[in-house]
Coordinates of N, CA, C and O and ligand atoms in Angstrom, one line a residue:
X295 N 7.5 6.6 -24.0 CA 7.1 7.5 -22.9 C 7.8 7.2 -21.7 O 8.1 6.0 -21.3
X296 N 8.1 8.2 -21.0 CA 9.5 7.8 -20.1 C 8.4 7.7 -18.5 O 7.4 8.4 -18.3
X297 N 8.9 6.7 -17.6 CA 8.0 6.4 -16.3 C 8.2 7.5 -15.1 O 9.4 7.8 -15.1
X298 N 7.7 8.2 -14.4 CA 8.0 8.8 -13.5 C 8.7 7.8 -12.4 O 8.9 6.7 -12.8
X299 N 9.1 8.1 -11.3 CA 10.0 7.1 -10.6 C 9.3 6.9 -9.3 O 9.3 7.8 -8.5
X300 N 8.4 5.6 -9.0 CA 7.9 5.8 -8.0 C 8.1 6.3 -6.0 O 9.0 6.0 -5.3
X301 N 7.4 6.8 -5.9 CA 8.0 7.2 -4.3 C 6.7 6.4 -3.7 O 5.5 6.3 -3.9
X302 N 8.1 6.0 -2.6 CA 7.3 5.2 -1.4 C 7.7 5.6 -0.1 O 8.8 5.3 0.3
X303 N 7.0 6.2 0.5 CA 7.1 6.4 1.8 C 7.3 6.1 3.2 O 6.5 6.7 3.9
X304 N 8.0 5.3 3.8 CA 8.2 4.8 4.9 C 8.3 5.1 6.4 O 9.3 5.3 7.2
X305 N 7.1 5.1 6.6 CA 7.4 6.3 7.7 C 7.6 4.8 9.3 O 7.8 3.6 9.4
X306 N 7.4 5.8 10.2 CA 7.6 4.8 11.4 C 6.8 3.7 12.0 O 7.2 2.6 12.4
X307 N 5.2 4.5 11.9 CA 4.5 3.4 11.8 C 3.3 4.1 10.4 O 3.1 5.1 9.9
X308 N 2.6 2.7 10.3 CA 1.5 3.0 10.0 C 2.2 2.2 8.8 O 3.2 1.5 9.0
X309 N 1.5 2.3 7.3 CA 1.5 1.8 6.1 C 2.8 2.4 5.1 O 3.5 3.4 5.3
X310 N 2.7 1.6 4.3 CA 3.9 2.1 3.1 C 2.9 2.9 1.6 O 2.5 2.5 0.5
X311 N 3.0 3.8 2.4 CA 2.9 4.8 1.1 C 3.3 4.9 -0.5 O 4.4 5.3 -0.9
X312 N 2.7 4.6 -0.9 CA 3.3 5.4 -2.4 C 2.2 6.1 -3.4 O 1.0 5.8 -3.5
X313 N 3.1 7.1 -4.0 CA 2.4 8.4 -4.2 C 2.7 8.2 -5.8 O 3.8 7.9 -6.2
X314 N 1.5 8.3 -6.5 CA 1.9 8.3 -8.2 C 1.3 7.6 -8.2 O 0.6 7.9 -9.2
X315 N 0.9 6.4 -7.6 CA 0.0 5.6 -8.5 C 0.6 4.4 -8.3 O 1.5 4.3 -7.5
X316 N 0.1 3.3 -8.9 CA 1.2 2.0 -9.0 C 0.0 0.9 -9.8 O -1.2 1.2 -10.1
X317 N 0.5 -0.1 -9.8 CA -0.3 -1.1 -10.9 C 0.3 -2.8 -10.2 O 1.3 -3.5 -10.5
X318 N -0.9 -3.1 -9.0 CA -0.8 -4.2 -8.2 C -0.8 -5.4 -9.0 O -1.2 -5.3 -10.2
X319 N -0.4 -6.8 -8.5 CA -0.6 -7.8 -9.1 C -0.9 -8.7 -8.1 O -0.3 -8.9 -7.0
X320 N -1.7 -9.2 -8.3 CA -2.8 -10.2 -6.9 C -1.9 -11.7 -7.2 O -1.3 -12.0 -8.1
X321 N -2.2 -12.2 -6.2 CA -1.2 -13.8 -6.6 C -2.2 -14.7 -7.5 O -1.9 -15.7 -8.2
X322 N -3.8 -14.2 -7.5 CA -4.3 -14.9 -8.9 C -3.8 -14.6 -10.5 O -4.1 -15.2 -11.5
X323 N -2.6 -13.3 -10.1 CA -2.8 -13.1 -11.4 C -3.3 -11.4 -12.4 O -2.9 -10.9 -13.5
X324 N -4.5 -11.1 -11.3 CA -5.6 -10.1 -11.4 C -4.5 -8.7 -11.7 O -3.7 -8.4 -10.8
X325 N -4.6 -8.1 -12.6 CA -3.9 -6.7 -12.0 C -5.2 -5.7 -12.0 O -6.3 -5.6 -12.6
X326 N -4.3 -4.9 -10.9 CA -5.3 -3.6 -10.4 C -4.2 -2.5 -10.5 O -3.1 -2.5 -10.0
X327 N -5.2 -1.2 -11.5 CA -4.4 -0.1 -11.4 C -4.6 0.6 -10.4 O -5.7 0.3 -10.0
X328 N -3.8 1.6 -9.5 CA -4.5 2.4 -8.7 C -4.0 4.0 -9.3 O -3.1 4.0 -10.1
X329 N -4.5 5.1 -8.9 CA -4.2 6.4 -9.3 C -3.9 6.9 -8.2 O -4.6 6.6 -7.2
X330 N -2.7 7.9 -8.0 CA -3.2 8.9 -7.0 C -2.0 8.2 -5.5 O -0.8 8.0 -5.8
X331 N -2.4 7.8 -4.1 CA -2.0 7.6 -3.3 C -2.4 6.1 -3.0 O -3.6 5.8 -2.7
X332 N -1.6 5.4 -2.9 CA -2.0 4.1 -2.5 C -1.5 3.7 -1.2 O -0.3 4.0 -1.0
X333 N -2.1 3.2 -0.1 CA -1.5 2.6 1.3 C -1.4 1.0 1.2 O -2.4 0.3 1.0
X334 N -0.4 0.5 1.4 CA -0.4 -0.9 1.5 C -0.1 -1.2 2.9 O 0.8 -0.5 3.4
X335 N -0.8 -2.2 3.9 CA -0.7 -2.7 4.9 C 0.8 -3.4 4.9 O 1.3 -4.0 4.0
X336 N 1.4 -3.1 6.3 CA 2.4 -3.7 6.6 C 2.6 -4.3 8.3 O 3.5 -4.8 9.1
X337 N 1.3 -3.8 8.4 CA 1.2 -4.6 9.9 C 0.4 -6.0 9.7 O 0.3 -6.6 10.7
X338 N -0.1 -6.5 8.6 CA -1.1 -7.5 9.1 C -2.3 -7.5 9.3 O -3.1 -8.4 9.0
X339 N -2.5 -6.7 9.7 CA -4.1 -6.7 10.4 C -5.2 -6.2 9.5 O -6.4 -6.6 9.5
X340 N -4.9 -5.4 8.8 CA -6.0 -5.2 7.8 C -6.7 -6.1 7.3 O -6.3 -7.2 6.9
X341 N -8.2 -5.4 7.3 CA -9.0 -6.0 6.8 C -9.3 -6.3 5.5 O -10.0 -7.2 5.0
X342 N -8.6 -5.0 4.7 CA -8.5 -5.2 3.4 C -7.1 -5.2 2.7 O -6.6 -4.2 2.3
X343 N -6.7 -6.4 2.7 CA -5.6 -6.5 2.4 C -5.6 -6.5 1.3 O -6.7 -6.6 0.9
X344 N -4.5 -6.2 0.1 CA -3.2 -5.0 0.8 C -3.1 -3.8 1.4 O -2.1 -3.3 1.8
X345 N -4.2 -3.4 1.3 CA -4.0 -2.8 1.5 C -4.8 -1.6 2.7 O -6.1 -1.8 2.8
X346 N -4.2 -0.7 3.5 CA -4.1 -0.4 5.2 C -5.7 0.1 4.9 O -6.3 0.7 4.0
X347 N -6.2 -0.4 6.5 CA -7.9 0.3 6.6 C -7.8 0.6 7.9 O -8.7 0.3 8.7
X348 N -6.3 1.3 8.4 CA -6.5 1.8 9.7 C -5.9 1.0 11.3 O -5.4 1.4 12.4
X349 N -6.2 -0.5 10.7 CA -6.1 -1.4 12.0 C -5.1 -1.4 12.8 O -5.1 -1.8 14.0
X350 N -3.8 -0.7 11.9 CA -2.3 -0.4 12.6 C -2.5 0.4 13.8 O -1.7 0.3 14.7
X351 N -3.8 1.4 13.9 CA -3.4 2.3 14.7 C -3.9 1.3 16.2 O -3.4 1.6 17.2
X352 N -4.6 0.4 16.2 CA -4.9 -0.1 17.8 C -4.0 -1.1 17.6 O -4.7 -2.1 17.4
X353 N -2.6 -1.6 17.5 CA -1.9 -2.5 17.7 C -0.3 -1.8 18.3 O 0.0 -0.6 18.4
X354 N 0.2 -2.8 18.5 CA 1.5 -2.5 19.0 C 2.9 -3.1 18.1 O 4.1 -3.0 18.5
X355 N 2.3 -3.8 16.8 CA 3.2 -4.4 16.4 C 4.1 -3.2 15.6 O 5.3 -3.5 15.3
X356 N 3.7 -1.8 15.4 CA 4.7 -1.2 14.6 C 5.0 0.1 15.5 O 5.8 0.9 15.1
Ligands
FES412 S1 -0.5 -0.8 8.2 FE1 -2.5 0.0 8.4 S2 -3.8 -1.6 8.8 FE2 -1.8 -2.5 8.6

């Protein structure tokens, strides 16, 4: 079965997007599928890391 090619989004600020889906791997080990649109944090601040709950928008780091 052939993979679709993931796309990730990079916009200026805010999170890295990727659309399709993807299949995380936690540093325990743990994998997690996700479906659909995933945001991964790239400022830091989130609370739910990896991934973005917003926190980018009251900072100045991006
Ligand atoms: S990029 Fe959104 S909380 Fe970090």
């Amino acid at each position: 079965m052939e993979h679709p090619i993931p796309t990730i989004i990079i916009g200026k600020k805010g999170p890295f997007i990727i659309k399709g889906g993807a299949k995380l791997i936690h540093p325990d080990g743990r994998e997690e599928l996700r479906d659909g649109t995933v945001a991964l944090c790239r400022c830091g601040l989130s609370a739910k890391k990896p991934f973005c709950d917003g926190a980018h928008k009251e900072c100045e780091i991006l």
